Short mmCIF file of C-alpha atoms (C1' of nucleotides) in Angstrom, two decimals:
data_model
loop_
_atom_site.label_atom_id
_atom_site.label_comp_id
_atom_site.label_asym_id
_atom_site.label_seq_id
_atom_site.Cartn_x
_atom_site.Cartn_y
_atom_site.Cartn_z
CA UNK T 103 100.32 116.17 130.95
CA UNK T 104 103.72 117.67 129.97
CA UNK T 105 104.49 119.68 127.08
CA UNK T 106 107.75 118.38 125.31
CA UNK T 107 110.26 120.97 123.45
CA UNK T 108 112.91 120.42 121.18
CA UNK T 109 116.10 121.97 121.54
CA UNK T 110 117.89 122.20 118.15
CA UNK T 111 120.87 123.31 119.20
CA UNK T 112 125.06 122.69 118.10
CA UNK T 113 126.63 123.38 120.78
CA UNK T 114 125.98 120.61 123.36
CA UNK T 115 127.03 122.13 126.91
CA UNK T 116 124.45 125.29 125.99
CA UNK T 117 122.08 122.46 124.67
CA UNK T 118 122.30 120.77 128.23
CA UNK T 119 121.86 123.73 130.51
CA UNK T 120 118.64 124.57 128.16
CA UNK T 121 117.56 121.21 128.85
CA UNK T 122 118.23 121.24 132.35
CA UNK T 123 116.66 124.32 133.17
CA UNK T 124 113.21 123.50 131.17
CA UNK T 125 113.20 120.51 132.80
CA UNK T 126 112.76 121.87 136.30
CA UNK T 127 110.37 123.71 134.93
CA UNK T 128 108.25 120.25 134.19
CA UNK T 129 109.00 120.12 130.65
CA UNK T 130 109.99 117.27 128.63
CA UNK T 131 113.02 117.96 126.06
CA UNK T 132 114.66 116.84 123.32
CA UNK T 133 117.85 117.56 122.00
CA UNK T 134 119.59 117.86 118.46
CA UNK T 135 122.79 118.94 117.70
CA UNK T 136 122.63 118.86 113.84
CA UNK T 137 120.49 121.07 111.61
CA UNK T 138 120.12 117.70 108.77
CA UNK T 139 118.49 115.80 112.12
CA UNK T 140 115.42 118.03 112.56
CA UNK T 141 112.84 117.42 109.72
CA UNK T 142 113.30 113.81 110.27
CA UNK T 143 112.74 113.77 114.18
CA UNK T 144 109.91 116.28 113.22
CA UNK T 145 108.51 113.54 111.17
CA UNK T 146 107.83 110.88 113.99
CA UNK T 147 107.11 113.45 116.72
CA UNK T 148 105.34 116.16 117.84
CA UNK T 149 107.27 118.93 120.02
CA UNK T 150 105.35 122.07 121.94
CA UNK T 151 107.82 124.42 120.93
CA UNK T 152 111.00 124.56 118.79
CA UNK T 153 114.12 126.26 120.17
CA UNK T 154 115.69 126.88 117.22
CA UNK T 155 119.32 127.61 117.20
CA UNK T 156 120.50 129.39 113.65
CA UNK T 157 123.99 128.87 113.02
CA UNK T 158 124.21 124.85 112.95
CA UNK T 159 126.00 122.24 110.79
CA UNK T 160 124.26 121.36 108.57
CA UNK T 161 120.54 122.82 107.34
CA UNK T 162 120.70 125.88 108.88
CA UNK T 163 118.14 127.44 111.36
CA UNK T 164 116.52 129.69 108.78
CA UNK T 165 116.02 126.55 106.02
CA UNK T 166 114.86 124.82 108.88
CA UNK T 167 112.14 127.65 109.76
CA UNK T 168 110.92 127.75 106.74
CA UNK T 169 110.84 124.64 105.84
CA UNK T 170 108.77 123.45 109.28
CA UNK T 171 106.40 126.00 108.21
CA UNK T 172 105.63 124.31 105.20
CA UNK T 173 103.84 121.63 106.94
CA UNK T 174 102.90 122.29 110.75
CA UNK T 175 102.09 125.82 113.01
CA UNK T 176 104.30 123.94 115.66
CA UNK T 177 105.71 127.65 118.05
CA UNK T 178 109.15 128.22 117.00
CA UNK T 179 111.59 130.62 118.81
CA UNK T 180 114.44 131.25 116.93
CA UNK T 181 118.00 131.67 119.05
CA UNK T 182 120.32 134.26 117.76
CA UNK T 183 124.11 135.09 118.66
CA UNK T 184 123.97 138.32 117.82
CA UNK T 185 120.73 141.36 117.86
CA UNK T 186 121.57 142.53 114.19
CA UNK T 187 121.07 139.13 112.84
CA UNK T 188 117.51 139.31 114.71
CA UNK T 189 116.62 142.50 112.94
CA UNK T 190 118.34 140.62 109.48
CA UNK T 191 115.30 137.66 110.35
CA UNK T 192 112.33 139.57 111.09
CA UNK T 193 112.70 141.15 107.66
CA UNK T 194 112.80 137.63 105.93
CA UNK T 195 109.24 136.78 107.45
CA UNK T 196 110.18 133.29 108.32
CA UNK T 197 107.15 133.15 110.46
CA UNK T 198 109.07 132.08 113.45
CA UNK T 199 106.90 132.94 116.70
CA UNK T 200 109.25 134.12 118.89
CA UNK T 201 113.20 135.32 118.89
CA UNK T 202 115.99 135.67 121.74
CA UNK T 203 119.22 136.61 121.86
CA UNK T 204 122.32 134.71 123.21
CA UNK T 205 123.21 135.22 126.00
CA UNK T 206 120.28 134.82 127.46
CA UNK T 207 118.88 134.59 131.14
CA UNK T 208 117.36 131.07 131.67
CA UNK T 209 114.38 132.62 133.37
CA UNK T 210 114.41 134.26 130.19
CA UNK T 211 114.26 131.55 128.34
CA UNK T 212 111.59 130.02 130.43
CA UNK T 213 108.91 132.71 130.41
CA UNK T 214 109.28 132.73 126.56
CA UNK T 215 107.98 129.57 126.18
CA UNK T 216 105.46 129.39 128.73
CA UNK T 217 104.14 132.64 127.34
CA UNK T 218 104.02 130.98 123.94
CA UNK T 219 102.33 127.83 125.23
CA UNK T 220 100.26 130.44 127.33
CA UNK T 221 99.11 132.23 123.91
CA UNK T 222 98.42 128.66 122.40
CA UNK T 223 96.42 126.99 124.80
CA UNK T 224 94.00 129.81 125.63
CA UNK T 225 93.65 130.61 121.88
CA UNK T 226 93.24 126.87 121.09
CA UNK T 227 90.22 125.17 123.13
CA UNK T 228 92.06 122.02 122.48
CA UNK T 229 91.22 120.36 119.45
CA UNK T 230 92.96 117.43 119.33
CA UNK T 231 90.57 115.14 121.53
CA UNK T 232 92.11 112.29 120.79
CA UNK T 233 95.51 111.81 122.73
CA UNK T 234 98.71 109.78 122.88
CA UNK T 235 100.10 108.99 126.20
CA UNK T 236 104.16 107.91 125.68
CA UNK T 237 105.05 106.93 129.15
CA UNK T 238 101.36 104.09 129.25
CA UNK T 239 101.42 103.41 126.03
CA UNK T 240 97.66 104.29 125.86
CA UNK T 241 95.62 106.18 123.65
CA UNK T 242 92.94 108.02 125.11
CA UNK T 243 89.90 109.81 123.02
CA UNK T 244 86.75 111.20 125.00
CA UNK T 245 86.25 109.04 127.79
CA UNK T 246 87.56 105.57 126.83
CA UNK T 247 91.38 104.49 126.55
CA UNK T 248 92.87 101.13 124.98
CA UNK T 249 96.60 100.37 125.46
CA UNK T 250 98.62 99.68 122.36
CA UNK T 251 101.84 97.23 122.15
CA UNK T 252 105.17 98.91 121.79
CA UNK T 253 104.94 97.68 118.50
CA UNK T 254 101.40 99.37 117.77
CA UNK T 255 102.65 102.26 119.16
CA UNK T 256 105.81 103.09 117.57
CA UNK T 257 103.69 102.50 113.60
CA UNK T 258 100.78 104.84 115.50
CA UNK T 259 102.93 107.85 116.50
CA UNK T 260 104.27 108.97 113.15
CA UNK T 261 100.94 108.66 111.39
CA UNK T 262 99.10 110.55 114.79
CA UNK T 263 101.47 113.27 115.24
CA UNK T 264 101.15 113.93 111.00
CA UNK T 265 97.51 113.96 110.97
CA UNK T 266 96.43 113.84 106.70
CA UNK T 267 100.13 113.28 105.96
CA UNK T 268 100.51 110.08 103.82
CA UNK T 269 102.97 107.57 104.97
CA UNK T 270 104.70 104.63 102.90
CA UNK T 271 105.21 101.60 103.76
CA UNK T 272 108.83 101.82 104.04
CA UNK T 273 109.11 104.65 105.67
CA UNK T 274 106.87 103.62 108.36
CA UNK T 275 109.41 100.57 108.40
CA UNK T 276 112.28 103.18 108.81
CA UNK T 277 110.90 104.47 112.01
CA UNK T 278 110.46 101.18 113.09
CA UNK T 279 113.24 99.23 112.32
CA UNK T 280 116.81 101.80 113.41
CA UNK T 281 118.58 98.59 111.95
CA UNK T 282 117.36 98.83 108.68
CA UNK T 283 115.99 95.72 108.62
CA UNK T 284 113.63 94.91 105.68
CA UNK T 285 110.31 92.97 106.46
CA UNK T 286 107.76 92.07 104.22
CA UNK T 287 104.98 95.17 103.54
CA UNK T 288 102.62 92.54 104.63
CA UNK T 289 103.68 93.18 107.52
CA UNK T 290 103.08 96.17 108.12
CA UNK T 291 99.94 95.74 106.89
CA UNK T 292 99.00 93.38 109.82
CA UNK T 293 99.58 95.95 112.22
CA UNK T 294 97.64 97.99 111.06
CA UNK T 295 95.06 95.61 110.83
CA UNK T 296 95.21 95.25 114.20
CA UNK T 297 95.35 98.90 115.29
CA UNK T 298 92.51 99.87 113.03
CA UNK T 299 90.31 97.65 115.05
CA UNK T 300 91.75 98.90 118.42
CA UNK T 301 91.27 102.57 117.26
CA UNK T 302 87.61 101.78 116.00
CA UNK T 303 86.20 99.80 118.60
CA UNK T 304 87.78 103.27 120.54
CA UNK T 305 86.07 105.83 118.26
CA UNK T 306 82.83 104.05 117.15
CA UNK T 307 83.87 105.41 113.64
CA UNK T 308 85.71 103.51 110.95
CA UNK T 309 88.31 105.28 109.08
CA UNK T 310 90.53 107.02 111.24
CA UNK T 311 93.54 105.08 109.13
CA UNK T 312 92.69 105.65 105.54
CA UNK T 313 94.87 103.90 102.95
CA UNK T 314 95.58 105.89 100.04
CA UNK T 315 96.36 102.89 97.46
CA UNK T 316 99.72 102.76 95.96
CA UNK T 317 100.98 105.12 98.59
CA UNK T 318 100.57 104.43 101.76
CA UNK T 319 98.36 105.23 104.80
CA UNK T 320 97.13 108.45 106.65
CA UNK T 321 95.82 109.39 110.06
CA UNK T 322 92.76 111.52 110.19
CA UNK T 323 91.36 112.69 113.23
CA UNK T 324 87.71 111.61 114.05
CA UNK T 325 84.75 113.40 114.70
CA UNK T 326 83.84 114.62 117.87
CA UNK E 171 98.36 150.86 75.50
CA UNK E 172 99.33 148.88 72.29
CA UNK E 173 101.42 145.56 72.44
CA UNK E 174 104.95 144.88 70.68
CA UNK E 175 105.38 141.62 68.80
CA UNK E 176 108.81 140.65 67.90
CA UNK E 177 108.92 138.86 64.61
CA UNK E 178 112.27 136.41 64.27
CA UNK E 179 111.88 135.17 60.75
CA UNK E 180 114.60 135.70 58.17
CA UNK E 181 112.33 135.28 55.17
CA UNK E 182 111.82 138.19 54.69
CA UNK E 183 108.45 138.05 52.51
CA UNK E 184 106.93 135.97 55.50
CA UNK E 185 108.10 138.46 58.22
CA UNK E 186 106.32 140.76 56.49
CA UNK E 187 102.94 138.93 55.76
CA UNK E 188 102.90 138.32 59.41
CA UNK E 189 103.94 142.02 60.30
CA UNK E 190 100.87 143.12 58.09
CA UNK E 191 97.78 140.74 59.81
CA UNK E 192 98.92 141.56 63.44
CA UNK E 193 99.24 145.59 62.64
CA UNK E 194 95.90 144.92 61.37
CA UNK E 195 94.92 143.45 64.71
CA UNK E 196 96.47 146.53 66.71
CA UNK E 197 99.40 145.07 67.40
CA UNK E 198 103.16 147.12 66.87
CA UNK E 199 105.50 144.80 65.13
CA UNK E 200 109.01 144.86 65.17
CA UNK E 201 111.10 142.92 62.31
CA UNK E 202 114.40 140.87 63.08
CA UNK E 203 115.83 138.66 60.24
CA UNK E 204 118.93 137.18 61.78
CA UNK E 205 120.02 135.32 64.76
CA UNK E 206 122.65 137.42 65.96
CA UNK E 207 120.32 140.70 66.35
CA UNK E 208 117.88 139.39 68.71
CA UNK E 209 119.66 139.09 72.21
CA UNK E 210 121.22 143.14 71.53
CA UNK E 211 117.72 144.21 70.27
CA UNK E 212 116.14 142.51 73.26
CA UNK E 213 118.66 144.58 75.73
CA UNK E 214 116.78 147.75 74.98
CA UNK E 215 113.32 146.76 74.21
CA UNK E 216 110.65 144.61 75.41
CA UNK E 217 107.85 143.18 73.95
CA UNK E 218 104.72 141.90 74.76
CA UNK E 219 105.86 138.66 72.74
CA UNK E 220 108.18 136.67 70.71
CA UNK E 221 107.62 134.74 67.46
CA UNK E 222 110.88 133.11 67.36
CA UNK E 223 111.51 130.93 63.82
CA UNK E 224 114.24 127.94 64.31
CA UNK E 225 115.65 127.78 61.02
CA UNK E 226 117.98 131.23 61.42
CA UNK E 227 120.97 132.60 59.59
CA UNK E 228 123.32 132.83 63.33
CA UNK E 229 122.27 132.06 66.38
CA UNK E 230 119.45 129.70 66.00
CA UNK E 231 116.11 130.05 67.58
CA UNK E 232 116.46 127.22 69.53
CA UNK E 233 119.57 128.68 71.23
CA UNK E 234 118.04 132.19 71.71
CA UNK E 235 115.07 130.86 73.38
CA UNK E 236 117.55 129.18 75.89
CA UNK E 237 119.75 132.69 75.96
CA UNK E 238 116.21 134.55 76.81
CA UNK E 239 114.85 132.05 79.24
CA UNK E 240 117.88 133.40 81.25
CA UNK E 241 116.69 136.76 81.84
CA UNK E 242 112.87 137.46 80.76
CA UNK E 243 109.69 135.39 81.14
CA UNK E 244 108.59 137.38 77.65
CA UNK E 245 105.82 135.14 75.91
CA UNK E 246 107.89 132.85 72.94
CA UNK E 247 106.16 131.50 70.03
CA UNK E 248 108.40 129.30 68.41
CA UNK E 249 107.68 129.10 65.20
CA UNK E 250 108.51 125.81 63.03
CA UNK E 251 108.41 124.67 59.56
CA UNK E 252 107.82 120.76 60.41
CA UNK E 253 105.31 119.16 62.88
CA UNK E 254 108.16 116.20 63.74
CA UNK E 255 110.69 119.28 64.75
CA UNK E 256 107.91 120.66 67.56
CA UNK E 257 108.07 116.88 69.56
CA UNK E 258 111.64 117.38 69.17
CA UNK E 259 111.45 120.77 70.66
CA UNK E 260 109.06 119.87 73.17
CA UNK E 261 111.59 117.29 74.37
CA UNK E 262 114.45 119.99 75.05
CA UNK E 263 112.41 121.86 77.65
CA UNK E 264 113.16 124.93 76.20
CA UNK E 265 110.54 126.76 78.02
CA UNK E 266 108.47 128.06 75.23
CA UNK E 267 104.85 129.39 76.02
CA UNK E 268 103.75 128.13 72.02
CA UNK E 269 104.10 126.44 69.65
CA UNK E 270 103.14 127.09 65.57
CA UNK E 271 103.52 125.13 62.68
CA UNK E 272 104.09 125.93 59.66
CA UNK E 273 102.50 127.16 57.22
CA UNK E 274 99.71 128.22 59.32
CA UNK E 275 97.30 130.38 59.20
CA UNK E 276 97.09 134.16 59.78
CA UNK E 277 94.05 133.72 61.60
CA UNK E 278 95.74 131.13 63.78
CA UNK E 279 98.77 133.57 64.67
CA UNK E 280 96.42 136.19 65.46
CA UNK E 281 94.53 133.59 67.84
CA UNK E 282 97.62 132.57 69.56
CA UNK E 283 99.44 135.96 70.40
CA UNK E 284 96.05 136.82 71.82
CA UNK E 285 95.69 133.93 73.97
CA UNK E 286 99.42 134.44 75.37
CA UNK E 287 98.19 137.99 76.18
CA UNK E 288 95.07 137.43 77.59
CA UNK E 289 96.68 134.96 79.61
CA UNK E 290 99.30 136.74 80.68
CA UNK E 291 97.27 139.67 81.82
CA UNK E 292 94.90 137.65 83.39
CA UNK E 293 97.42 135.75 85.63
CA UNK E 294 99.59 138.31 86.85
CA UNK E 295 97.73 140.08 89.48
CA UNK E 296 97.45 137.09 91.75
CA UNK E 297 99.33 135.24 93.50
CA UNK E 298 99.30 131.19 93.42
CA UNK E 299 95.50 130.63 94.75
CA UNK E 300 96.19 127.00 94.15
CA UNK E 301 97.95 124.57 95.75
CA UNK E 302 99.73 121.61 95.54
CA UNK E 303 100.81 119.15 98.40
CA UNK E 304 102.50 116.25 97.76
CA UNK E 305 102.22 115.09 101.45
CA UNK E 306 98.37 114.78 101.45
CA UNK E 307 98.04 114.54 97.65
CA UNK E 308 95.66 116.76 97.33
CA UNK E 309 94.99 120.17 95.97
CA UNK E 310 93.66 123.16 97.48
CA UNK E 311 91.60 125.51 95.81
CA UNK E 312 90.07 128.61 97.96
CA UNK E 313 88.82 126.61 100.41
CA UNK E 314 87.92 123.20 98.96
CA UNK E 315 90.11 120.84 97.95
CA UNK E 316 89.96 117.42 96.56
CA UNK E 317 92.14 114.19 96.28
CA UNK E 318 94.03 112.80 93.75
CA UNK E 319 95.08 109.12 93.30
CA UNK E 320 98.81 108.32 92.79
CA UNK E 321 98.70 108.30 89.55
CA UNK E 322 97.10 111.23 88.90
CA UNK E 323 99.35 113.36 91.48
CA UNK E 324 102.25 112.62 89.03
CA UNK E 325 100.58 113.45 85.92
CA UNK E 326 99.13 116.55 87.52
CA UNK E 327 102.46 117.41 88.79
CA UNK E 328 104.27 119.20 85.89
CA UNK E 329 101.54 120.69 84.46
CA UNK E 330 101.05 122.29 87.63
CA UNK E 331 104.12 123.71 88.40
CA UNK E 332 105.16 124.79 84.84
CA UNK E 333 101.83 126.45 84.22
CA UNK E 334 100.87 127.34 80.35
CA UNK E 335 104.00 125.07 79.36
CA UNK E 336 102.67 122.25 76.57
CA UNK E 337 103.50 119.02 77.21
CA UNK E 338 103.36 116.65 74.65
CA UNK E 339 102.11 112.55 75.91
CA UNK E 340 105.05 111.29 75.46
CA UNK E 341 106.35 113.57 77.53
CA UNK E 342 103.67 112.90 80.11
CA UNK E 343 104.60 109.45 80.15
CA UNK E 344 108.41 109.34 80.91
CA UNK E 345 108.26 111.43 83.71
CA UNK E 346 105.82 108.81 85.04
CA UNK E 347 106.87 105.77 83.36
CA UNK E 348 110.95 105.85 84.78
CA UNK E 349 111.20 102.80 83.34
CA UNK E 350 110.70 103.65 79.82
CA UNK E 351 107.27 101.69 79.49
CA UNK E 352 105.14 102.60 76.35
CA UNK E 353 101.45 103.15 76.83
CA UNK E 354 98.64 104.13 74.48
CA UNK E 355 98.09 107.89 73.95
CA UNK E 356 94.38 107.39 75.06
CA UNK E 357 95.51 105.99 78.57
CA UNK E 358 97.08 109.59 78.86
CA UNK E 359 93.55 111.00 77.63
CA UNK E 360 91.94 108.96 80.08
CA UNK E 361 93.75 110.25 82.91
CA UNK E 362 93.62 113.83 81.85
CA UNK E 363 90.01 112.97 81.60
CA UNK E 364 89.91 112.02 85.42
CA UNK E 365 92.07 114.39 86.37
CA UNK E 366 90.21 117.47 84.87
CA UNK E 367 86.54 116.04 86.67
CA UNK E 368 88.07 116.37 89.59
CA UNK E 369 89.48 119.98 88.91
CA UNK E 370 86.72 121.48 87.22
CA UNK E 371 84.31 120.47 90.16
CA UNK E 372 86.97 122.17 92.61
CA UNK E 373 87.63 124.94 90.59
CA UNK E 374 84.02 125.32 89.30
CA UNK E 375 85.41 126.05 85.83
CA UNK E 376 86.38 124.32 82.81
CA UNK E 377 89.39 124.43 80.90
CA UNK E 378 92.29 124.19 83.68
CA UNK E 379 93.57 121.72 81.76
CA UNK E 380 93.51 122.94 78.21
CA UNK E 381 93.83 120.84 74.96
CA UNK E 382 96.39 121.49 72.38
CA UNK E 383 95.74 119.74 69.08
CA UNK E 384 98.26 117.82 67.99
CA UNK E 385 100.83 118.92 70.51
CA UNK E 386 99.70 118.27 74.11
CA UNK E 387 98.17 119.71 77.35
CA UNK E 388 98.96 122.41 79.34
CA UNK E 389 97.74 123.80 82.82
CA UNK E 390 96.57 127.73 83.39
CA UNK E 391 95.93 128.95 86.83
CA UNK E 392 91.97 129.12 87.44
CA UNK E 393 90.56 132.59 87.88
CA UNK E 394 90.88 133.74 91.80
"C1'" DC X 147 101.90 78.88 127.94
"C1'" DT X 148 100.99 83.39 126.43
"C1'" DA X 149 101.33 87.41 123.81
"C1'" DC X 150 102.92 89.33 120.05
"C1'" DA X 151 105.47 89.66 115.60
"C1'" DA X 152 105.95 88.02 110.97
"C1'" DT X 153 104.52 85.60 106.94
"C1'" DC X 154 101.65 83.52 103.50
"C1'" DA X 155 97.92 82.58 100.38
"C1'" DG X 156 93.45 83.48 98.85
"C1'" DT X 157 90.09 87.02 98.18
"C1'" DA X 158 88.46 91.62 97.60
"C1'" DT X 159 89.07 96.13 96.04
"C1'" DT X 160 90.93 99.89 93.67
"C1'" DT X 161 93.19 101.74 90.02
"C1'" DG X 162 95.30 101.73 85.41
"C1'" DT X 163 94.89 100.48 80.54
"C1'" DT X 164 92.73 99.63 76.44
"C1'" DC X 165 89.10 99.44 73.04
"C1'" DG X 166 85.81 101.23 69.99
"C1'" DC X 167 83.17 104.66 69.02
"C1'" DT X 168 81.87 109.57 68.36
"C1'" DC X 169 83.00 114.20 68.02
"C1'" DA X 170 86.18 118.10 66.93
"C1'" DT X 171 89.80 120.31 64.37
"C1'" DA X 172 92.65 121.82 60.68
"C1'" DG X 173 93.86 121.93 56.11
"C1'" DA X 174 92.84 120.98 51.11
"C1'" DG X 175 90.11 121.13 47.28
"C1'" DT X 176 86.06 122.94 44.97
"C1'" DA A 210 82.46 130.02 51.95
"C1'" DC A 211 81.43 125.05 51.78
"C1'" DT A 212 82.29 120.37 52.02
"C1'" DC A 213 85.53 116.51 52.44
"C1'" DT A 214 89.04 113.98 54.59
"C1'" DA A 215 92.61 112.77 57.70
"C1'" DT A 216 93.98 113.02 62.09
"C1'" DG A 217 93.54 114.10 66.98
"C1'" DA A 218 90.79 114.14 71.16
"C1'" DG A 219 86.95 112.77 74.41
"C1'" DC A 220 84.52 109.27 76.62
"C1'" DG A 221 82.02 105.16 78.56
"C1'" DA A 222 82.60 100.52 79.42
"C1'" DA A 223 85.17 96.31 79.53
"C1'" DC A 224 89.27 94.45 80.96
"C1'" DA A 225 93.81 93.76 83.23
"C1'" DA A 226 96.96 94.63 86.71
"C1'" DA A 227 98.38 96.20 90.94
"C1'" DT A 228 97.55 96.69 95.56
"C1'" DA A 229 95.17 95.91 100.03
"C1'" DC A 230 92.68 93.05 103.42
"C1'" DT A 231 91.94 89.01 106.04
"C1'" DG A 232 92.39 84.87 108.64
"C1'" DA A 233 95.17 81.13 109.42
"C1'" DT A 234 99.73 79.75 110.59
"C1'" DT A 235 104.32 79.75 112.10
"C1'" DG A 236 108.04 81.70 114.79
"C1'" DT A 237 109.85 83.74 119.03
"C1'" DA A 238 110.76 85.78 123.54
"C1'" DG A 239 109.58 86.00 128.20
#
DNA sequence: CTACAATCAGTATTTGTTCGCTCATAGAGT
DNA sequence: ACTCTATGAGCGAACAAATACTGATTGTAG
């Protein structure tokens, strides 16, 4: 199982060495290169760790900080150009986890976020029992495991990696549909349908997609 | 520790009735009769709370409650001579804490100043124990929290976030109501109704949403 | 042919609105 | 201080409207 982190980062070569590095390392990363990018990438998926560059076009790396931390404990390291900016940030409490200072050694770089995901899984007995697997398309929860459609899976993911966090319809269509195409809410509907009774026959619960009428729907995790 | 009123009334007979039954009540009054003297007054002093009159030879109250919302969260009364003026009022958003028809009674100025105070004292030393988010709909109180439907998130909305502001139903209803829909006043009531079940039983107290007659409602912070 | 996506129409459910009544409030008159 | 009256507010229950669910059906790509 590999832990994914996101890169936020402007300037692409340093973005790709980042990336190239963690990746020997067995991680899985993801890259952005524009600050107005993140919170919507952040509201489909579900990174490890967030390298967080802080001079970027667009929302900058402190809004960004701040504004993650209004909705998710996901481990941030902020990156810095220079050390007197870093002392400038720990005064603003952003609640980043983590700081480091360009340039940086990639080993660097590595042991900060294994010692982050270090601090998280020990202090964390893993809560989240239920799991989604990307590369089968499965979702697994205690000992069972039913496979989803690509379909199934792409509606699942947002609403999963946002547990209690309401969804529209539309927006659900957003994630779905990159060409903007508009289908009927009905539609939507039906999938769900369909992955309710996956999920329950999986949990032996009911529930686990509430809709909240007039709104939307909602993930919550079951018991267990 | 005794509290300063400000009295903004250029009749000057009034002023002084009004000057007499707080002093009375322990309060220190302070007389202004025209517009124009307030905002230089205000630069040196600062009272506990402003009865501000409309009608005004100068600036108007209207405009000085603006000019004063720019730099001090001092308590206003504003203080009017016709009920039909205070919906007209209400709609400009001037950010006054009260609102007082005249003639009224001394008793009822008395009661209101106190209320300001006791409110004011009362929610200063904490913090924001109660929270809003418009992701889950829900609100969080200590450590429960409870859902609200769609509906009620909206209505709950502005009262929550301009705490101890009045707002009248028809105010209620266009921020809800974009498209300029009339409802009954009693659906309003109704939904208040709702809305304050499901507070008081989270905030074990009554009264979060207060009443007031022939105005509005109006949301104060629970006690921590 | 099969598996899956999309739609539709009928039904079920939830929520919003109104009604009619009672109670509360504020001011006026005695 | 006391009632009286007009108006505002609270509330339960009936009603209306909006929204969601379901199963059947059609469309489509491999």
């Amino acid at each position: 199982m590999s832990e994914q982190i996101l890169i936020v980062e402007d300037e692409v070569k340093l973005a790709n060495l980042m990336s190239d590095f963690l990746s020997s390392h067995h991680f899985v990363t993801h890259q952005i290169h524009h600050g107005n990018e993140v919170l919507p990438w952040l509201e489909i998926n579900r990174p490890s760790v967030i390298l967080l560059d802080i001079m970027l076009p667009g929302q900058s790396g402190i809004e960004l900080c701040k504004a993650i931390r209004q909705f998710s404990n996901v481990p941030i390291i902020m990156v810095s150009a220079k050390v007197e900016e870093i002392d400038r940030l720990l005064g603003l409490e952003l609640g980043a986890d983590d700081y480091i200072c360009k340039p940086f050694s990639y080993a660097e770089l590595v042991a900060r976020v294994k010692a982050i995901l270090r601090r998280l899984n020990s202090a964390e007995p893993k809560a989240t029992v239920m799991q989604l697997d990307e590369s089968t398309y499965t979702v697994k929860f205690k000992t069972s495991c039913i496979e989803l459609t690509n379909f199934e899976f792409q509606l699942f993911k947002p609403l999963f990696n946002n547990p209690n966090r309401i969804y529209s319809r539309d927006s659900l269509m957003d994630t779905m549909y990159a060409d903007q195409r508009i289908v009927s809410h009905r539609t939507i509907d039906s999938h769900i349908k369909k992955l309710r009774k996956k999920l329950d026959e999986l949990t032996q619960t009911d529930s686990v997609i509430q809709s909240v009428y007039g709104v939307g729907y909602r993930f919550v995790h079951p018991q267990g």
